[in-house]
Structure formats: C-alpha cells, structure tokens
PDB file of C-alpha atoms and ligand atoms in Angstrom:
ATOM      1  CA  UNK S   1      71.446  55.353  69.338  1.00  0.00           C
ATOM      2  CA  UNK S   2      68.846  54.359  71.627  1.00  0.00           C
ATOM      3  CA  UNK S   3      67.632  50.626  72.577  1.00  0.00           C
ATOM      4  CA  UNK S   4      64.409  49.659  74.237  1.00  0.00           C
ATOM      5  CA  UNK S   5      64.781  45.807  74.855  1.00  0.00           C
ATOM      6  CA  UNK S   6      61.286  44.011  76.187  1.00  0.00           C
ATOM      7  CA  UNK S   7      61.194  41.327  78.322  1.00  0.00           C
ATOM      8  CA  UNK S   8      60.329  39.004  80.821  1.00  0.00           C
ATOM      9  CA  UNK S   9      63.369  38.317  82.140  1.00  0.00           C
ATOM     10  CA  UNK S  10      64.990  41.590  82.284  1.00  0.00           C
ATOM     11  CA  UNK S  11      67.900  39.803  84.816  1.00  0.00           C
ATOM     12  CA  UNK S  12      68.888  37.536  82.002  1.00  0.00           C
ATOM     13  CA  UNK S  13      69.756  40.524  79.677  1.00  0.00           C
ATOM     14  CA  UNK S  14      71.658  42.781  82.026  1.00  0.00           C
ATOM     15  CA  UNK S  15      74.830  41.322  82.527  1.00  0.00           C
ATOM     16  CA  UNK S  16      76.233  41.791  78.952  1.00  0.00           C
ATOM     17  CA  UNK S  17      76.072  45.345  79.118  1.00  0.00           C
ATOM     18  CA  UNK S  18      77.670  45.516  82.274  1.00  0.00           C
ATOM     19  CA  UNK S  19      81.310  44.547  81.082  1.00  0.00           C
ATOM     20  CA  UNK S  20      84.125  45.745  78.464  1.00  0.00           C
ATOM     21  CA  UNK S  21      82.843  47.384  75.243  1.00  0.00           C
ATOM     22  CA  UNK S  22      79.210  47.478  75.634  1.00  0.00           C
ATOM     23  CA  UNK S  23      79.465  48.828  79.321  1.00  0.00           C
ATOM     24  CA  UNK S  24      81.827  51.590  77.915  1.00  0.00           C
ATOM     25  CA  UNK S  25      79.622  52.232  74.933  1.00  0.00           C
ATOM     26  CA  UNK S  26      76.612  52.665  77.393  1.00  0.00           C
ATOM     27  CA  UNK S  27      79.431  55.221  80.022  1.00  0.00           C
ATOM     28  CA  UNK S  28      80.290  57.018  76.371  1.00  0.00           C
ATOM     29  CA  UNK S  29      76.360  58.134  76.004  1.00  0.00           C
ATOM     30  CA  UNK S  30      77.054  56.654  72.566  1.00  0.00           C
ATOM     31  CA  UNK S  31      74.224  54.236  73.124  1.00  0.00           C
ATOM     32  CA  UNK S  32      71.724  54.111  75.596  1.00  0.00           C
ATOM     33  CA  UNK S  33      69.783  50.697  76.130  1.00  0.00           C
ATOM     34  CA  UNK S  34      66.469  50.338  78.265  1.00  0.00           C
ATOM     35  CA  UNK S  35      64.924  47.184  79.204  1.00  0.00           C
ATOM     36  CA  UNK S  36      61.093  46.827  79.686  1.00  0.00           C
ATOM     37  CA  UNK S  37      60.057  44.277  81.879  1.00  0.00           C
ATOM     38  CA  UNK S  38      56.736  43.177  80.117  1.00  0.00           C
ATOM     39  CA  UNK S  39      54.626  42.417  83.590  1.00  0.00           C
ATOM     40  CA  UNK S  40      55.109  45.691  84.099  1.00  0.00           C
ATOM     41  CA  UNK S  41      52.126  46.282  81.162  1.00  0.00           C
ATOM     42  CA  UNK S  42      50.040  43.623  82.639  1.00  0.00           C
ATOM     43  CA  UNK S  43      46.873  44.984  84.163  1.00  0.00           C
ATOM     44  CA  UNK S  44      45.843  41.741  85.714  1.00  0.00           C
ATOM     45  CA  UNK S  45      46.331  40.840  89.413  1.00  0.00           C
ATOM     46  CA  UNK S  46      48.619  38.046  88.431  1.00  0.00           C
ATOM     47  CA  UNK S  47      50.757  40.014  85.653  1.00  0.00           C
ATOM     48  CA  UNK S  48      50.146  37.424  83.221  1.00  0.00           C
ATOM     49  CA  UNK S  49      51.955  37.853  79.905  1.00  0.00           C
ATOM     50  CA  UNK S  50      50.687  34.740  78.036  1.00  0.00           C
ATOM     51  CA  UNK S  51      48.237  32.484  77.347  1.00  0.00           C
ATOM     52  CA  UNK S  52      47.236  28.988  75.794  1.00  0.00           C
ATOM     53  CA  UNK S  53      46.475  28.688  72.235  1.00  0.00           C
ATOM     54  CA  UNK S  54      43.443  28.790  70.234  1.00  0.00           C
ATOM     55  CA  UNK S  55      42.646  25.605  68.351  1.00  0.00           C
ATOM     56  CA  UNK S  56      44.390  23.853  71.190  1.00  0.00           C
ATOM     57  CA  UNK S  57      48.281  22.857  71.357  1.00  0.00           C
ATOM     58  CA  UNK S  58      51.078  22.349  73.623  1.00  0.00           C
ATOM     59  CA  UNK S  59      53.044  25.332  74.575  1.00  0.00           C
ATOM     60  CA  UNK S  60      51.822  29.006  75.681  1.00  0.00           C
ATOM     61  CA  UNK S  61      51.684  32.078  73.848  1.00  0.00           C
ATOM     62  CA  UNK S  62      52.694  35.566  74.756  1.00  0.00           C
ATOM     63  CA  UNK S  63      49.222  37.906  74.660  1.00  0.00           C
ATOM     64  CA  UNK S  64      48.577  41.044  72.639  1.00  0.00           C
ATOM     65  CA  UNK S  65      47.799  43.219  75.337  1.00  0.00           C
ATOM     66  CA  UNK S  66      51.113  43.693  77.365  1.00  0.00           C
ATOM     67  CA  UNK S  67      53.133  44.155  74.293  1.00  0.00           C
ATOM     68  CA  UNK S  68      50.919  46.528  72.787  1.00  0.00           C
ATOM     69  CA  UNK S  69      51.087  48.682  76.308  1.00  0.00           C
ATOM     70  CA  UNK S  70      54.719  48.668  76.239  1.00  0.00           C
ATOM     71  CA  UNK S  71      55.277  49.075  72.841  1.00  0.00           C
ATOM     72  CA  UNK S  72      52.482  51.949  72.243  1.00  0.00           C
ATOM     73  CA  UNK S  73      53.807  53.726  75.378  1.00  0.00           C
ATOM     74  CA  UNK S  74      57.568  54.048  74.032  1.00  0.00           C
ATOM     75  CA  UNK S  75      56.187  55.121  70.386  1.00  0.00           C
ATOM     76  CA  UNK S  76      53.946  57.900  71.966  1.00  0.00           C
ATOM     77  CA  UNK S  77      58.032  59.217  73.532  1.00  0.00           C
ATOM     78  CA  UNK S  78      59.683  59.088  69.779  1.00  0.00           C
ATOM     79  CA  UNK S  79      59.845  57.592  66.850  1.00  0.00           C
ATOM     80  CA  UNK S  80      61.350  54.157  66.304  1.00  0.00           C
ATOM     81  CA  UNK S  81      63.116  53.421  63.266  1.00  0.00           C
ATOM     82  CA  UNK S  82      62.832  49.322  63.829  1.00  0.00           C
ATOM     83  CA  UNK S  83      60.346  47.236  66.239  1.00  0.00           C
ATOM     84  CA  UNK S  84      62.502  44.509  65.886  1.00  0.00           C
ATOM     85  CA  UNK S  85      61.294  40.750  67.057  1.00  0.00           C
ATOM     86  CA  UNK S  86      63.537  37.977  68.377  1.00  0.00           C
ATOM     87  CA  UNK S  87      62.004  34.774  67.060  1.00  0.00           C
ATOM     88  CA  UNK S  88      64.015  31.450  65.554  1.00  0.00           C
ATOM     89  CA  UNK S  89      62.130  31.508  62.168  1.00  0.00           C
ATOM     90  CA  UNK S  90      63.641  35.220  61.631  1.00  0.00           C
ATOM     91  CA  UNK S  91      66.060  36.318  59.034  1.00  0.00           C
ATOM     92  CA  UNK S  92      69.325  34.821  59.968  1.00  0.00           C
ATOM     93  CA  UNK S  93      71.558  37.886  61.631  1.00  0.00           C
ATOM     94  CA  UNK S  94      74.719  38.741  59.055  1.00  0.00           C
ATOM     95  CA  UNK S  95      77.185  41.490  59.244  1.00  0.00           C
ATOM     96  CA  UNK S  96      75.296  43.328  56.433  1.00  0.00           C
ATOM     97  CA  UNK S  97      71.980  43.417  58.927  1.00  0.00           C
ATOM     98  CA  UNK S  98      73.927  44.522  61.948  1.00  0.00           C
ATOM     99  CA  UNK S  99      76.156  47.079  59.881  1.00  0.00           C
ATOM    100  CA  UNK S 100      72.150  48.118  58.381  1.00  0.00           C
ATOM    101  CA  UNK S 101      71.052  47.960  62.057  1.00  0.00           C
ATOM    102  CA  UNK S 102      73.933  50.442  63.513  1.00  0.00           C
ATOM    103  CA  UNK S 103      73.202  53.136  61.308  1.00  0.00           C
ATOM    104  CA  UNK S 104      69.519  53.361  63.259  1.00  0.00           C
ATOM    105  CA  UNK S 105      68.561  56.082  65.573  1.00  0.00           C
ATOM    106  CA  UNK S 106      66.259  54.218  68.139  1.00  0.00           C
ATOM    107  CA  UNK S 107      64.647  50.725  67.581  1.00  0.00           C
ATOM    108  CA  UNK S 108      62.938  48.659  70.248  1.00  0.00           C
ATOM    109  CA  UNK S 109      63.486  44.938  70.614  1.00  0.00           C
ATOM    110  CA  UNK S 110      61.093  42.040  71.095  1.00  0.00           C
ATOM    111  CA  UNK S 111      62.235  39.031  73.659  1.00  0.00           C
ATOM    112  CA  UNK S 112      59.412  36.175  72.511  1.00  0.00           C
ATOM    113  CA  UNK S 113      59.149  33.549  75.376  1.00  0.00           C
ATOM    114  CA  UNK S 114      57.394  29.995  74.924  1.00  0.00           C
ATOM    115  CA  UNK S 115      56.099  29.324  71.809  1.00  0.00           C
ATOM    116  CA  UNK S 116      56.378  32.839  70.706  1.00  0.00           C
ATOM    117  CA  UNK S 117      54.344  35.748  70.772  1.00  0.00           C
ATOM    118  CA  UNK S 118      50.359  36.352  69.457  1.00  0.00           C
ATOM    119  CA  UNK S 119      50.787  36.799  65.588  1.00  0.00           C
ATOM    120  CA  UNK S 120      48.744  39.640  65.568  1.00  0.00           C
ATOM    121  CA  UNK S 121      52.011  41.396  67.232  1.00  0.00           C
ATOM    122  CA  UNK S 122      54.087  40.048  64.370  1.00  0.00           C
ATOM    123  CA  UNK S 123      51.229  41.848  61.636  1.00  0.00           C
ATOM    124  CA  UNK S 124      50.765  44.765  63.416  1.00  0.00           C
ATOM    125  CA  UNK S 125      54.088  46.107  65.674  1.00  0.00           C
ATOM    126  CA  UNK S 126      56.983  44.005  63.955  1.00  0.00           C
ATOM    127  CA  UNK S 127      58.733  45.564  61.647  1.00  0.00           C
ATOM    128  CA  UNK S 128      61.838  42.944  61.299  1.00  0.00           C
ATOM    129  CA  UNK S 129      62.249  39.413  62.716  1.00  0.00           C
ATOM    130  CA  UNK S 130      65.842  38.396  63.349  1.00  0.00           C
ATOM    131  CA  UNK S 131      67.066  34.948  64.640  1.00  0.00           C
ATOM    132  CA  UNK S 132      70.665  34.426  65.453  1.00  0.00           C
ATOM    133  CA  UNK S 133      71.324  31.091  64.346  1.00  0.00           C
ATOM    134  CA  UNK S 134      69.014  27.741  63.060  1.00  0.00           C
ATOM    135  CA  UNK S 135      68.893  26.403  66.762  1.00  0.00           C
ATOM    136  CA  UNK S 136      66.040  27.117  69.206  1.00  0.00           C
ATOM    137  CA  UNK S 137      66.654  29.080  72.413  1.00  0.00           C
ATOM    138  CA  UNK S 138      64.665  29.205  75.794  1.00  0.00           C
ATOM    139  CA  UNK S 139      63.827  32.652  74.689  1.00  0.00           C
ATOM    140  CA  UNK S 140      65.047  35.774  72.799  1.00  0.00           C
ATOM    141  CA  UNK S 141      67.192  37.396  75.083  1.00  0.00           C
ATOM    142  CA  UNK S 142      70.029  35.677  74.636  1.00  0.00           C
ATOM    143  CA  UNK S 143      69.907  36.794  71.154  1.00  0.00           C
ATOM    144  CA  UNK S 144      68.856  40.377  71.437  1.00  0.00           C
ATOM    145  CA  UNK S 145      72.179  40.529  73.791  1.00  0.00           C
ATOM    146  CA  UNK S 146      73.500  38.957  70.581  1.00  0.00           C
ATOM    147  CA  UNK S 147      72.183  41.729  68.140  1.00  0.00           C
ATOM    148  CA  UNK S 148      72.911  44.215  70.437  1.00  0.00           C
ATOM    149  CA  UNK S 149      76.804  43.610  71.041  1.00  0.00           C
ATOM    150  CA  UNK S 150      77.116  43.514  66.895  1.00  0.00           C
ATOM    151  CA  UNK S 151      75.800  46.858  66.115  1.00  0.00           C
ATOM    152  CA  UNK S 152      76.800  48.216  69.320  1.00  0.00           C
ATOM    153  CA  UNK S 153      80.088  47.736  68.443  1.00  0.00           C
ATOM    154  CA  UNK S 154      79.531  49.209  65.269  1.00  0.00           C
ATOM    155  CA  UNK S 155      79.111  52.312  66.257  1.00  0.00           C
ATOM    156  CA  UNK S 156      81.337  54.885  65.378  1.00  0.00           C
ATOM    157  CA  UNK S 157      83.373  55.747  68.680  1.00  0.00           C
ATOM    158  CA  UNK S 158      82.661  53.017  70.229  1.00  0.00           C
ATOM    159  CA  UNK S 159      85.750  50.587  69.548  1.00  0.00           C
ATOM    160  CA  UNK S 160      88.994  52.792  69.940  1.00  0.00           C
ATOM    161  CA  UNK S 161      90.560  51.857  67.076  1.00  0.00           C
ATOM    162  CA  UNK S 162      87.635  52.989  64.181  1.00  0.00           C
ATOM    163  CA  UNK S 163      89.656  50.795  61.287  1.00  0.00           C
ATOM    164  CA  UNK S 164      88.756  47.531  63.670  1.00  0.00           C
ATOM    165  CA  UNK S 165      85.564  46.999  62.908  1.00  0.00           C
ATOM    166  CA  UNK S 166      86.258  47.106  59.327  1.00  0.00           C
ATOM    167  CA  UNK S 167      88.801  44.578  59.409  1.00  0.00           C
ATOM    168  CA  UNK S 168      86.762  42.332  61.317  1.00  0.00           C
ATOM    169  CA  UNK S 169      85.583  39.175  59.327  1.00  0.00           C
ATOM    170  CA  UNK S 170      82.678  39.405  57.298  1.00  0.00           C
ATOM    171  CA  UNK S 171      83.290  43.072  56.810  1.00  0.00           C
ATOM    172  CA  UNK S 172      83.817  42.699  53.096  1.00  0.00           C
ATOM    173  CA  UNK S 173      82.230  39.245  52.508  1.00  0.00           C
ATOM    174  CA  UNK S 174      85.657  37.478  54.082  1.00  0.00           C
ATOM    175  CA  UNK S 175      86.429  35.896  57.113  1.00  0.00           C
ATOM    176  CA  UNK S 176      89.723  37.540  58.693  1.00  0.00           C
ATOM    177  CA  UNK S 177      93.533  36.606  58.354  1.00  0.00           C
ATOM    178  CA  UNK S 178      95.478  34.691  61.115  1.00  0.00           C
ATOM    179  CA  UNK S 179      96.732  36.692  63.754  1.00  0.00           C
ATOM    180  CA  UNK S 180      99.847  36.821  65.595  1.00  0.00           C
ATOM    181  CA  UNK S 181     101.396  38.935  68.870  1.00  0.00           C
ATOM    182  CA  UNK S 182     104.645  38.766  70.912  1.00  0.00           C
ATOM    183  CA  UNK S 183     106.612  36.222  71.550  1.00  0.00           C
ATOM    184  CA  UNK S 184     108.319  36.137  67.831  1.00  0.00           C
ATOM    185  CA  UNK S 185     108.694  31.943  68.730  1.00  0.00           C
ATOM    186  CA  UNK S 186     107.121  30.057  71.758  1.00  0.00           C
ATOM    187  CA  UNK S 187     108.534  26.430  72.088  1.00  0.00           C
ATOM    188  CA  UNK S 188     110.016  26.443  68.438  1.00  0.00           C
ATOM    189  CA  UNK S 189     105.968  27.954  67.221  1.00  0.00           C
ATOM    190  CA  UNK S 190     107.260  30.680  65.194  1.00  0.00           C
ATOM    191  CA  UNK S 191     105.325  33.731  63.356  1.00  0.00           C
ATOM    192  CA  UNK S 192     105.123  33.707  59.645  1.00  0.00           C
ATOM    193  CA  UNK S 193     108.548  35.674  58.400  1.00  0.00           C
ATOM    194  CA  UNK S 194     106.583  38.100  56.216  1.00  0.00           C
ATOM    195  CA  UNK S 195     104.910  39.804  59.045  1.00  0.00           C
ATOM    196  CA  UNK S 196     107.881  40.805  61.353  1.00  0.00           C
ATOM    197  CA  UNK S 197     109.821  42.079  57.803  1.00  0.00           C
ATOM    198  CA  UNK S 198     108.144  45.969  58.159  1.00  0.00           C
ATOM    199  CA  UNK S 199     107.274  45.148  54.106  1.00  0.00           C
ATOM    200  CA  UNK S 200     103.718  46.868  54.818  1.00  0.00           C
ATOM    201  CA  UNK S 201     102.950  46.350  50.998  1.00  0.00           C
ATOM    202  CA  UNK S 202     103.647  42.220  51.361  1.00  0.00           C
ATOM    203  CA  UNK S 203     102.223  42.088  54.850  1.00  0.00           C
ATOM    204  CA  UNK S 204      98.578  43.641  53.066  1.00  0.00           C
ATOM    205  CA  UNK S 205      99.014  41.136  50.422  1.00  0.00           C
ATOM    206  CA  UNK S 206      99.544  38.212  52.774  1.00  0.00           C
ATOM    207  CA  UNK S 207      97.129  39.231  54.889  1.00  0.00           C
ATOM    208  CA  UNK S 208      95.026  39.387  51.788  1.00  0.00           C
ATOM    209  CA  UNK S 209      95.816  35.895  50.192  1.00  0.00           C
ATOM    210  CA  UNK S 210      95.566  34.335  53.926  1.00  0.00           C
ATOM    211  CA  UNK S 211      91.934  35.709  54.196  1.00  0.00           C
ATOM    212  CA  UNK S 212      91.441  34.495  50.833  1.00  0.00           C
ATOM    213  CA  UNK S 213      92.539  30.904  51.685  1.00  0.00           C
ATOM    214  CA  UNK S 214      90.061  30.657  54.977  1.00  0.00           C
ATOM    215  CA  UNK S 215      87.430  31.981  53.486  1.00  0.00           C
ATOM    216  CA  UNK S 216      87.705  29.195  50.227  1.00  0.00           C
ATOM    217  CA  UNK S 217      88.228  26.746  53.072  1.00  0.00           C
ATOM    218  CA  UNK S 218      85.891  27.627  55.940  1.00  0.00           C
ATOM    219  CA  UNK S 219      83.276  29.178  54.328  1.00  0.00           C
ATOM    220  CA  UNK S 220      83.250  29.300  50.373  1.00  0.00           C
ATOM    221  CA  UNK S 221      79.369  29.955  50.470  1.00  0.00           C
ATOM    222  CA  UNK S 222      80.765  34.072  51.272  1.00  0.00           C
ATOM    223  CA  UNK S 223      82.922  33.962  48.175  1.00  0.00           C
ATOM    224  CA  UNK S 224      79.527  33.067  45.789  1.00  0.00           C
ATOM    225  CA  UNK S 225      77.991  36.315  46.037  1.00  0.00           C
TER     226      UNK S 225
HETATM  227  N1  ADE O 301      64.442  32.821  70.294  1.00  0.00           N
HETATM  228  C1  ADE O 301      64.523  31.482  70.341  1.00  0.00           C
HETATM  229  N2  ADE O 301      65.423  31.012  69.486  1.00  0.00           N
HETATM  230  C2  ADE O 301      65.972  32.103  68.857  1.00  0.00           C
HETATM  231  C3  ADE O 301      66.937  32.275  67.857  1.00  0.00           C
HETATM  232  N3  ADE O 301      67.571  31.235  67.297  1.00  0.00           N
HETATM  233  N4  ADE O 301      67.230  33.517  67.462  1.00  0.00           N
HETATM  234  C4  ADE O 301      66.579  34.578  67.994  1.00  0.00           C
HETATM  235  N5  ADE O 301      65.645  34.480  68.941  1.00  0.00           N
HETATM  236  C5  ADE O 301      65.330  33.248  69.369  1.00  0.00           C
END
C-alpha cells in the first residue's frame, strides 16, 4: 500500500511513523507513506496556501491551486484508489472504514488547515471525507496520523501475530474481553480462575460472555445493528 499525506505541516505528521508498528510497517516495504508539503505547489513568492473568504467571514480558506498541483502531479505517477479529505464534518472513522480502507492499493490524504479547504476541492478531487471524532482539531493531521495507524495496522504482515487484529474490539461489532498477564495475584488482585484452568473451550466462552457484558454496558449502540 502506498500513502501520499498533504500538508502544511509535514513536521507535525512525522513522528508517528517513526516508532513501533508503523515505523516497522514502513522498514517491512509493506506500506510506504509520503508526505507533501503543500507550499511546495505554491507558485507565489510568498508560498501562500490560503486565502480569505468570499462573501466575507472570519477564518481563512485553503486555495484551489496548490492542492490541485499536488494532487494532479501524484495522479499523473498512478492511480489512486481514494483522495481522501480530513475535515470534522466527515464520516465518523469506524473499524468497518479502516478495515474498507486497508484493502486499498494507494490513496492520497488531505490535511485541511483553518476553516477548511476551497469547496471546489471537496466537488472535484475528494473522493471520501473522514473525521475522527465530533470535536474540532487545529487541523487534519492529527487525524490522518489517526487513519493511518488503523489501516496500517491492518495490513496483513504487519502485526506479528495475524489473529490480533481480528480480536481487536470492534472487529465483529464488539468491544474486546478483559485481559490479564503474569503475576497470577498482585496484592491479593487475582485473575479470573477460568482462564489459568487450560479449559480452551470455557476460556472462548468466557471470553465470549465477558465481551458480551462490555459491550451491553459500554456501548450497547454496537449490539443494535
Ligand atoms: N480536522 C479538524 N478536526 C478534525 C476531525 N475531528 N477529524 C478529522 N479532521 C479534522
């Protein structure tokens, strides 16, 4: 899979690709991620990548022209299977849009900055809009290094154990089962009985009945569907 991130702050994105899974994923050629830094599309003296609005309003708005450079020059390479944009009023990010996501060959992502990019990029270039949560963030690159570590991790190869990624919560509409490791008791805290017996069949259906339980508790909203 290949990932062309744009930007303007190509420093802010960096660093979560540079550690653990995602920095081993990148070493593994299983993915390889790009950033654009969008000034480098300017053609202006002062690389200018936005503007103020028409009709008047607070706030700035990232211009056409940039984008269209950086975005035209990548297409003209390959073919992109997603132009993705990061943007608060987006489709909320789920497991079922990063699993969707993983199975992709090469997609670019937008970072919008200010109030958001010219909506003639969001007609013309976008072909999905993805926030990461109802909250508003300085700008999308927090959440493209968001999207990126979910299907990233997705990809087959990339965590060492394949079966983890299924078992992770969400996977199948469930949030995940309590988790335990060594010691067996820690200051009279002691491990549920069940999963130290070596009964693999009970273990599966605790674990099963325990994922059950969360997921009516924490979120029943998963179990409706
Ligand atoms: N940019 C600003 N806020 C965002 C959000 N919640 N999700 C994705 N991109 C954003």
């Amino acid at each position: 899979m290949r990932i062309d991130i744009i930007t303007v702050l190509p420093e802010l994105l960096k660093s979560p690709f540079e550690a653990s899974i995602l920095q081993r994923a990148i070493q593994a050629n299983l993915v390889n991620v790009h950033f654009h830094n969008l000034r480098d599309y300017t053609t202006d003296k002062r690389k200018s990548v936005d503007d103020t609005q028409f009709g008047g309003g607070a706030g700035m708005v990232m211009t056409i022209a940039p984008i269209d450079n950086c975005i035209s020059k990548l297409k003209a390479e390959r073919d992109y299977d997603e132009v993705i944009y990061m943007t608060p009023d987006g489709e909320t990010l789920n497991q079922s849009t990063a699993n969707h996501i993983s199975l992709k060959k090469n997609i670019i992502i937008l970072c919008g900055h200010y109030k958001g990019v010219d909506q003639r990029v969001r007609d013309y270039f976008i072909t999905k809009e993805i926030s990461i949560g109802d909250y508003v963030l300085s700008g999308g690159e927090l959440g493209a290094a968001v999207l990126c570590d979910a299907i990233i991790r997705l990809i087959p190869g990339v965590l060492g154990n394949e079966t983890s990624a299924l078992t992770d919560s969400f996977q199948d509409n469930m949030l995940a089962p309590p988790i335990y490791t060594k010691p067996r008791e820690y200051k009279g805290m002691t491990v549920p009985e069940v999963l130290c017996s070596g009964n693999f069949p009970e273990i599966d259906k605790w674990r099963e009945e325990q994922a059950y339980k969360r997921t009516q508790q924490r979120r029943p909203d998963l179990l409706k569907d």
